[in-house]
mmCIF file of C-alpha atoms in Angstrom:
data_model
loop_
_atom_site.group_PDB
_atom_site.id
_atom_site.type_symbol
_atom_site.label_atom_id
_atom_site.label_comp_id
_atom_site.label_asym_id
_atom_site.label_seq_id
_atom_site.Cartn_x
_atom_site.Cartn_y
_atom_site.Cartn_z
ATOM 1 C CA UNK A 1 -14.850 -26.432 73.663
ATOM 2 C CA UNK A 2 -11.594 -24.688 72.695
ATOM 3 C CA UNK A 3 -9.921 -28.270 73.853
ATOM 4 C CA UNK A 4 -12.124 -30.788 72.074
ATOM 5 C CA UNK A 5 -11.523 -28.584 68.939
ATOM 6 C CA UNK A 6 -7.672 -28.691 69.204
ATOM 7 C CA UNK A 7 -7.602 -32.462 69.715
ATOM 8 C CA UNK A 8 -9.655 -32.587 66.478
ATOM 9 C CA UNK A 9 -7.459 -30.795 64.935
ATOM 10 C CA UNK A 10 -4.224 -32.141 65.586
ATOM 11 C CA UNK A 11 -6.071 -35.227 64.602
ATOM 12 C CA UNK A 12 -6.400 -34.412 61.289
ATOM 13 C CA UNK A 13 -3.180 -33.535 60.887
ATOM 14 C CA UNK A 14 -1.999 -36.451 61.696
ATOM 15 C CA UNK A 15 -4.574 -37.899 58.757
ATOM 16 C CA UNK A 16 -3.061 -35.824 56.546
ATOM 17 C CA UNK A 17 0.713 -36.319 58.017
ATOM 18 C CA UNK A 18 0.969 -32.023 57.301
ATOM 19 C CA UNK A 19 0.319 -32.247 53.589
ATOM 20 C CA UNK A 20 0.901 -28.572 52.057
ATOM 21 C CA UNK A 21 -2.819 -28.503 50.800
ATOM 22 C CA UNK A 22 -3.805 -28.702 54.169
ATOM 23 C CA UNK A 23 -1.628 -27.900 56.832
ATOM 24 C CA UNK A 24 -1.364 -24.120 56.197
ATOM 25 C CA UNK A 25 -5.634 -24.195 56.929
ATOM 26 C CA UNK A 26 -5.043 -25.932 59.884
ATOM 27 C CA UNK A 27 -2.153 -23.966 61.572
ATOM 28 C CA UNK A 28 -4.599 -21.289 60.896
ATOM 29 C CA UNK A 29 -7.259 -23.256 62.876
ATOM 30 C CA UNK A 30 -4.562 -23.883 65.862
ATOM 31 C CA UNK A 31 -3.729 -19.991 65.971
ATOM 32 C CA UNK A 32 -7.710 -19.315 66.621
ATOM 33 C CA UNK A 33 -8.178 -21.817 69.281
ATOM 34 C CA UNK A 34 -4.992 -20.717 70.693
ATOM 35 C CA UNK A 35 -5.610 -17.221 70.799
ATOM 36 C CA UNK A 36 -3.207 -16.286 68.447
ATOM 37 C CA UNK A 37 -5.897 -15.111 65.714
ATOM 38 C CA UNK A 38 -6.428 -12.324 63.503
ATOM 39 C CA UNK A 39 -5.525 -9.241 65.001
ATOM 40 C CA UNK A 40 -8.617 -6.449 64.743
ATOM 41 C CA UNK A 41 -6.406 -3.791 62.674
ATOM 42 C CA UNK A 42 -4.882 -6.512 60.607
ATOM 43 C CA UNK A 43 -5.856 -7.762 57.183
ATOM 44 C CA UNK A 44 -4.939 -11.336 56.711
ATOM 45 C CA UNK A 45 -4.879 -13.394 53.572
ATOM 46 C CA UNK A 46 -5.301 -17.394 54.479
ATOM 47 C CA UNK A 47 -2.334 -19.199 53.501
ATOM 48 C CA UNK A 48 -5.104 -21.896 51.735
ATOM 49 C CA UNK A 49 -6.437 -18.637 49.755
ATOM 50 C CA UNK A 50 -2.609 -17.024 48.699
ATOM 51 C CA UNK A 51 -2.491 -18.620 45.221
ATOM 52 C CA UNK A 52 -6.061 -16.872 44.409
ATOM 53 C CA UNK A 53 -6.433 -13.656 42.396
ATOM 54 C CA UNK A 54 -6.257 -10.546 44.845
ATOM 55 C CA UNK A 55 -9.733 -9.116 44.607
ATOM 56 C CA UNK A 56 -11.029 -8.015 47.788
ATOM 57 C CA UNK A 57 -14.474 -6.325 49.075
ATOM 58 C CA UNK A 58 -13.986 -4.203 52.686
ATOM 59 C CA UNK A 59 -16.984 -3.579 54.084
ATOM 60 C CA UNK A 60 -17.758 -1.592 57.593
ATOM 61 C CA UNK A 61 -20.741 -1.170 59.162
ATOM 62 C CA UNK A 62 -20.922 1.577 61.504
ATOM 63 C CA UNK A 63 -23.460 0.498 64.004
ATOM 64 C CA UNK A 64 -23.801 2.815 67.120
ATOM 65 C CA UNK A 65 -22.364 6.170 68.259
ATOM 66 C CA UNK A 66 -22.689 6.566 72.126
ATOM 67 C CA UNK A 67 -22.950 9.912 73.264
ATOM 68 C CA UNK A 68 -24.424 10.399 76.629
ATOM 69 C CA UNK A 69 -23.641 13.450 77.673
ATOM 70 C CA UNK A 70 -25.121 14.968 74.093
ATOM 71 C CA UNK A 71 -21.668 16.955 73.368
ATOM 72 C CA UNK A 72 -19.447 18.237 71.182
ATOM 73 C CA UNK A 73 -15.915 17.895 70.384
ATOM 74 C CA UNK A 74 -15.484 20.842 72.309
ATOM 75 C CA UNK A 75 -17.480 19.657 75.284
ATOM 76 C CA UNK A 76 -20.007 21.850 74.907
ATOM 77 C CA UNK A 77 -23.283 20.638 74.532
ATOM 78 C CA UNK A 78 -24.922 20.765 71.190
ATOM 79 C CA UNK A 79 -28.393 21.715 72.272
ATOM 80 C CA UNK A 80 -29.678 23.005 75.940
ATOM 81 C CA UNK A 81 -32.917 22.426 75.384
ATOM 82 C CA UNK A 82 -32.711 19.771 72.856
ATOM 83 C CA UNK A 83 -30.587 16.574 71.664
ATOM 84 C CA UNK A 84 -27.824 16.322 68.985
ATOM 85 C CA UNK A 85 -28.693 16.448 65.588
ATOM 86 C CA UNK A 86 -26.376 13.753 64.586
ATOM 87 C CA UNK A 87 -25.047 13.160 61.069
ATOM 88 C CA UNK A 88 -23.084 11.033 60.043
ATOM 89 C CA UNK A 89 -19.749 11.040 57.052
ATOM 90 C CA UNK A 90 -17.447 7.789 56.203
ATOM 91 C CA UNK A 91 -15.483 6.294 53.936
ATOM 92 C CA UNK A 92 -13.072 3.411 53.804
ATOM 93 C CA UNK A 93 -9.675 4.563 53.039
ATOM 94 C CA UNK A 94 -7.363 2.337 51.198
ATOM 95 C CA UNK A 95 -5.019 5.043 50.075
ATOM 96 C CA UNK A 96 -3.894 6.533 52.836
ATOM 97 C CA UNK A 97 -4.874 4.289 55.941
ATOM 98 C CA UNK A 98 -1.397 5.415 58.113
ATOM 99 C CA UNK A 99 -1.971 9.163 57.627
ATOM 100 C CA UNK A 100 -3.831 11.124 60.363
ATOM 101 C CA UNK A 101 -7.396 12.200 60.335
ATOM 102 C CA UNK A 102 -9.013 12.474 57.582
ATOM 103 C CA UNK A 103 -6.957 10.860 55.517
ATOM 104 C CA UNK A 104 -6.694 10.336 51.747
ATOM 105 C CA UNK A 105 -10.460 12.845 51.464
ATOM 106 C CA UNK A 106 -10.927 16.046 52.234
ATOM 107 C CA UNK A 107 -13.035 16.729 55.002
ATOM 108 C CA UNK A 108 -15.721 17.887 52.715
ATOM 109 C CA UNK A 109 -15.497 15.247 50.139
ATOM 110 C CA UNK A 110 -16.478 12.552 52.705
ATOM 111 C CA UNK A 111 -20.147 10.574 52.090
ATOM 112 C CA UNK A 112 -22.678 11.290 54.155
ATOM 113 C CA UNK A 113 -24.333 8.350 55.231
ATOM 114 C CA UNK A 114 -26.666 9.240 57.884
ATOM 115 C CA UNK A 115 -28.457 11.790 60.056
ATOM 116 C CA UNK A 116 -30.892 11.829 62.512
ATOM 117 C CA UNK A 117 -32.734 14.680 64.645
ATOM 118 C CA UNK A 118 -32.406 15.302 68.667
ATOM 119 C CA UNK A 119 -30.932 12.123 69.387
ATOM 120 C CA UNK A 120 -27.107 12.854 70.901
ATOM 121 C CA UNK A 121 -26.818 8.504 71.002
ATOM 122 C CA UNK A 122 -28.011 6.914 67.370
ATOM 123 C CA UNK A 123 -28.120 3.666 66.295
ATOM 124 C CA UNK A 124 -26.788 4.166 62.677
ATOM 125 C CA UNK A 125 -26.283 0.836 60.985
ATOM 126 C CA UNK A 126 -24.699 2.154 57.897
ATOM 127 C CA UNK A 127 -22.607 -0.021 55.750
ATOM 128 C CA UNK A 128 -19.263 1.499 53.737
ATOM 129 C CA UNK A 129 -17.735 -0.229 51.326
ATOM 130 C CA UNK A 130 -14.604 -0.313 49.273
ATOM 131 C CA UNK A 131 -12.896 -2.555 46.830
ATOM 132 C CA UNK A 132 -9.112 -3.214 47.039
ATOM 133 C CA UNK A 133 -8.176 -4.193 42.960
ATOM 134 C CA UNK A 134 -4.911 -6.994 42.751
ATOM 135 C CA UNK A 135 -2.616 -4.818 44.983
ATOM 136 C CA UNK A 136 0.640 -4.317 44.242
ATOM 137 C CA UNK A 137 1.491 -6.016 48.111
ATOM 138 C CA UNK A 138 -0.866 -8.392 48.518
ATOM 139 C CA UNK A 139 1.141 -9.359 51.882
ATOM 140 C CA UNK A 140 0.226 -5.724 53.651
ATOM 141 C CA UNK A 141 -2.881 -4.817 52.758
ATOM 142 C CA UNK A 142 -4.272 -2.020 54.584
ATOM 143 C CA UNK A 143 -7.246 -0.053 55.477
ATOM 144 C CA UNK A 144 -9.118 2.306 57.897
ATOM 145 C CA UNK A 145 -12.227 3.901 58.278
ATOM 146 C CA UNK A 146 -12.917 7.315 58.842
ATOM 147 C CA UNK A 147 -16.054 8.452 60.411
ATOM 148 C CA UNK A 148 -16.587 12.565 60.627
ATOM 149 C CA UNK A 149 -19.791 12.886 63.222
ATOM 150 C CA UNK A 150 -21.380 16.705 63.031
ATOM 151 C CA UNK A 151 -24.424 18.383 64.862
ATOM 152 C CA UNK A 152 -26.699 19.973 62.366
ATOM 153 C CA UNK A 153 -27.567 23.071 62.523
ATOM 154 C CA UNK A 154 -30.050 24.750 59.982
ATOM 155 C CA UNK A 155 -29.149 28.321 60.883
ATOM 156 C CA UNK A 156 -25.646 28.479 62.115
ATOM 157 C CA UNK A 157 -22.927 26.165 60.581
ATOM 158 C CA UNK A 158 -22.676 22.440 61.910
ATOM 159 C CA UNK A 159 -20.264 21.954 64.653
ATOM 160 C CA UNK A 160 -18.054 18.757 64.819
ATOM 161 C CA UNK A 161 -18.855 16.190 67.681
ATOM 162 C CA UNK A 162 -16.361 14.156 67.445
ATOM 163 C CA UNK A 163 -13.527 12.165 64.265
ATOM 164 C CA UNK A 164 -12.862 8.358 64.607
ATOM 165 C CA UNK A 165 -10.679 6.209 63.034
ATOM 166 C CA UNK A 166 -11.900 2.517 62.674
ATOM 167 C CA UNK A 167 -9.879 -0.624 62.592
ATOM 168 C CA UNK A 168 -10.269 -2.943 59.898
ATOM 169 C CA UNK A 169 -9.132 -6.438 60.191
ATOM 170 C CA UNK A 170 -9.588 -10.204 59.887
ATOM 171 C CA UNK A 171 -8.904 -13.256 58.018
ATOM 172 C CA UNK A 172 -10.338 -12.536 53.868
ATOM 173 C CA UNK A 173 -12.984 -14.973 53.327
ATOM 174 C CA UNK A 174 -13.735 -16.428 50.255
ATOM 175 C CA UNK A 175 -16.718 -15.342 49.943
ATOM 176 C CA UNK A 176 -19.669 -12.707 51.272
ATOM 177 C CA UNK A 177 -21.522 -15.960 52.618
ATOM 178 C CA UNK A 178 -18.701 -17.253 54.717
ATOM 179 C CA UNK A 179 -17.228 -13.709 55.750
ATOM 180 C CA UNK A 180 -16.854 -13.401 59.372
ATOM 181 C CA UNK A 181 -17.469 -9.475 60.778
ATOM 182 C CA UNK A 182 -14.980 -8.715 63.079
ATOM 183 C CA UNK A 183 -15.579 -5.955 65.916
ATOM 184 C CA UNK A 184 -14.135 -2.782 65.067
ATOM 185 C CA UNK A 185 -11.670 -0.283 67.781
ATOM 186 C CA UNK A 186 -12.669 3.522 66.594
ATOM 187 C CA UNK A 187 -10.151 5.970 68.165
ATOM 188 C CA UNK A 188 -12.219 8.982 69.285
ATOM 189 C CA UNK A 189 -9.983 11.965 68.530
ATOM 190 C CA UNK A 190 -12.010 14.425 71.022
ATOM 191 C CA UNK A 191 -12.634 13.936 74.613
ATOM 192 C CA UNK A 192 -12.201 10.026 74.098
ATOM 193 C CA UNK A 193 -13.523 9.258 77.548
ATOM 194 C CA UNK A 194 -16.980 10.756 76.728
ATOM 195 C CA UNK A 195 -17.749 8.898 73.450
ATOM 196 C CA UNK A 196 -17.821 5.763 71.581
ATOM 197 C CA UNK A 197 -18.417 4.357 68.164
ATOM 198 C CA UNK A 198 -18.953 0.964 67.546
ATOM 199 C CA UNK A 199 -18.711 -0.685 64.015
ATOM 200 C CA UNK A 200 -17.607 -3.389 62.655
ATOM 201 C CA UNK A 201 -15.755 -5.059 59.775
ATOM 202 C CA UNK A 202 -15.415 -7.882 57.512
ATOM 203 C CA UNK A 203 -13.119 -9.206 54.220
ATOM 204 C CA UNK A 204 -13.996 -11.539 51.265
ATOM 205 C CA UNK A 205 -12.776 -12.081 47.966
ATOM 206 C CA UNK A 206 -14.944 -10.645 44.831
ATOM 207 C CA UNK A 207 -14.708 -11.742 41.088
ATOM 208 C CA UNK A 208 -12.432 -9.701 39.352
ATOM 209 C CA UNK A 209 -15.337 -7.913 37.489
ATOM 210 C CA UNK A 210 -16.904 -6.931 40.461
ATOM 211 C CA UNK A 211 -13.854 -5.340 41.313
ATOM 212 C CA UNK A 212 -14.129 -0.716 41.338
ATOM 213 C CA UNK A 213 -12.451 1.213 43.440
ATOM 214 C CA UNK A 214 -15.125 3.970 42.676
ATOM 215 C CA UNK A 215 -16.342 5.787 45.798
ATOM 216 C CA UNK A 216 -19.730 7.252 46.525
ATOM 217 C CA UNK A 217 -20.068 10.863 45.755
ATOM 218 C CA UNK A 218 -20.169 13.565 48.554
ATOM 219 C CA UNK A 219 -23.318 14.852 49.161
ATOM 220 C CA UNK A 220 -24.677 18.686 48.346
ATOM 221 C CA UNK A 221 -24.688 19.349 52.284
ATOM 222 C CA UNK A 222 -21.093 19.920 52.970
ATOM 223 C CA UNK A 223 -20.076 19.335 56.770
ATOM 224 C CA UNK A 224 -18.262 22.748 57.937
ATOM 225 C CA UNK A 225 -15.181 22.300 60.025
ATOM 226 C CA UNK A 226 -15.916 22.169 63.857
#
């Protein structure tokens, strides 16, 4: 398939004979069927889409954590007789995506977005958003998302099962309809070889007055440090 789609391609360009309109769309095309695409911790503005105005939408959906073994970040287990109690903090940072853990928000300013009782491996399927407002470098755009996982505990304080940091990446679409999610690497930074987190991401221009970088609120139940 990957063949028939690169003789199309280098078809059209020779329809067009590498018109500027087109030919930056196409080499785009050629670097996908190639192999040479989008990198997963890169965000990449279309050379067709470069003259637009620089109003983006990041959006992440964290969709499973995998945690077999029902542990914490200190390998303990969270329950002996029972499962996890697993909830779930995250927020896109745009501010501060090189920094380490957690970033450009304190630990106990980040949104809850989920919890669940005795189950150590959820399926979460939260969505995070954040807008990214005509930056100053539109070339090197960046962003990461930061997902704080605790084990409840309505007695003692919560203990921490484990920090990730998300990759976000792809090509910006122009649009929600036509945005392409791209699978996410989170970088466990406890006992990596024990759990997973898998999300994923996706990039598309917004009108300009759609535009807020205004974040969700924490929530009342602060997360203690584990």
């Amino acid at each position: 398939m990957a063949s028939i789609r690169l003789i199309l391609i280098l078809s059209l360009l020779a329809i067009v004979g590498w018109s500027p309109v087109y030919a930056g769309g196409i080499l785009d095309s050629i670097k996908d069927v190639l192999g040479f695409g989008t990198k997963t911790d890169q965000i990449v503005i279309p050379s067709t889409g470069a003259s637009l105005p620089p109003f983006f939408r990041v959006e992440m959906e964290i969709v499973r954590l995998s945690n077999q073994a029902g542990i914490q970040a200190s390998g303990s287990s969270c329950d002996k007789l029972d499962a996890c109690d697993t909830w779930v903090y995250s927020y896109i940072d745009t501010e501060k995506p090189t920094a380490s853990f957690p970033g450009s928000l304190a630990v106990s300013a980040i949104p809850k977005v989920f919890e669940s009782v005795d189950n150590n491996s959820p399926n979460i399927n939260a969505l995070i958003t954040r807008d990214i407002c005509n930056p100053k470098d539109v070339a090197n755009i960046r962003a990461v998302g930061r997902v704080h996982v605790m084990d409840h505990n309505k007695v003692l304080s919560d203990s921490l099962i484990n920090d990730f940091d998300c990759s976000v990446g792809g090509a910006v679409a122009n649009n929600q309809q036509s945005a392409a999610w791209t699978d996410s690497q989170c970088i466990a930074k406890h006992v990596p070889k024990k759990m997973q987190l898998f999300a994923r991401t996706r990039i598309y221009r917004i009108p300009p007055g759609d535009c807020t970088n205004a974040r969700l609120s924490a929530t009342t139940e602060k997360p203690a440090k584990g």
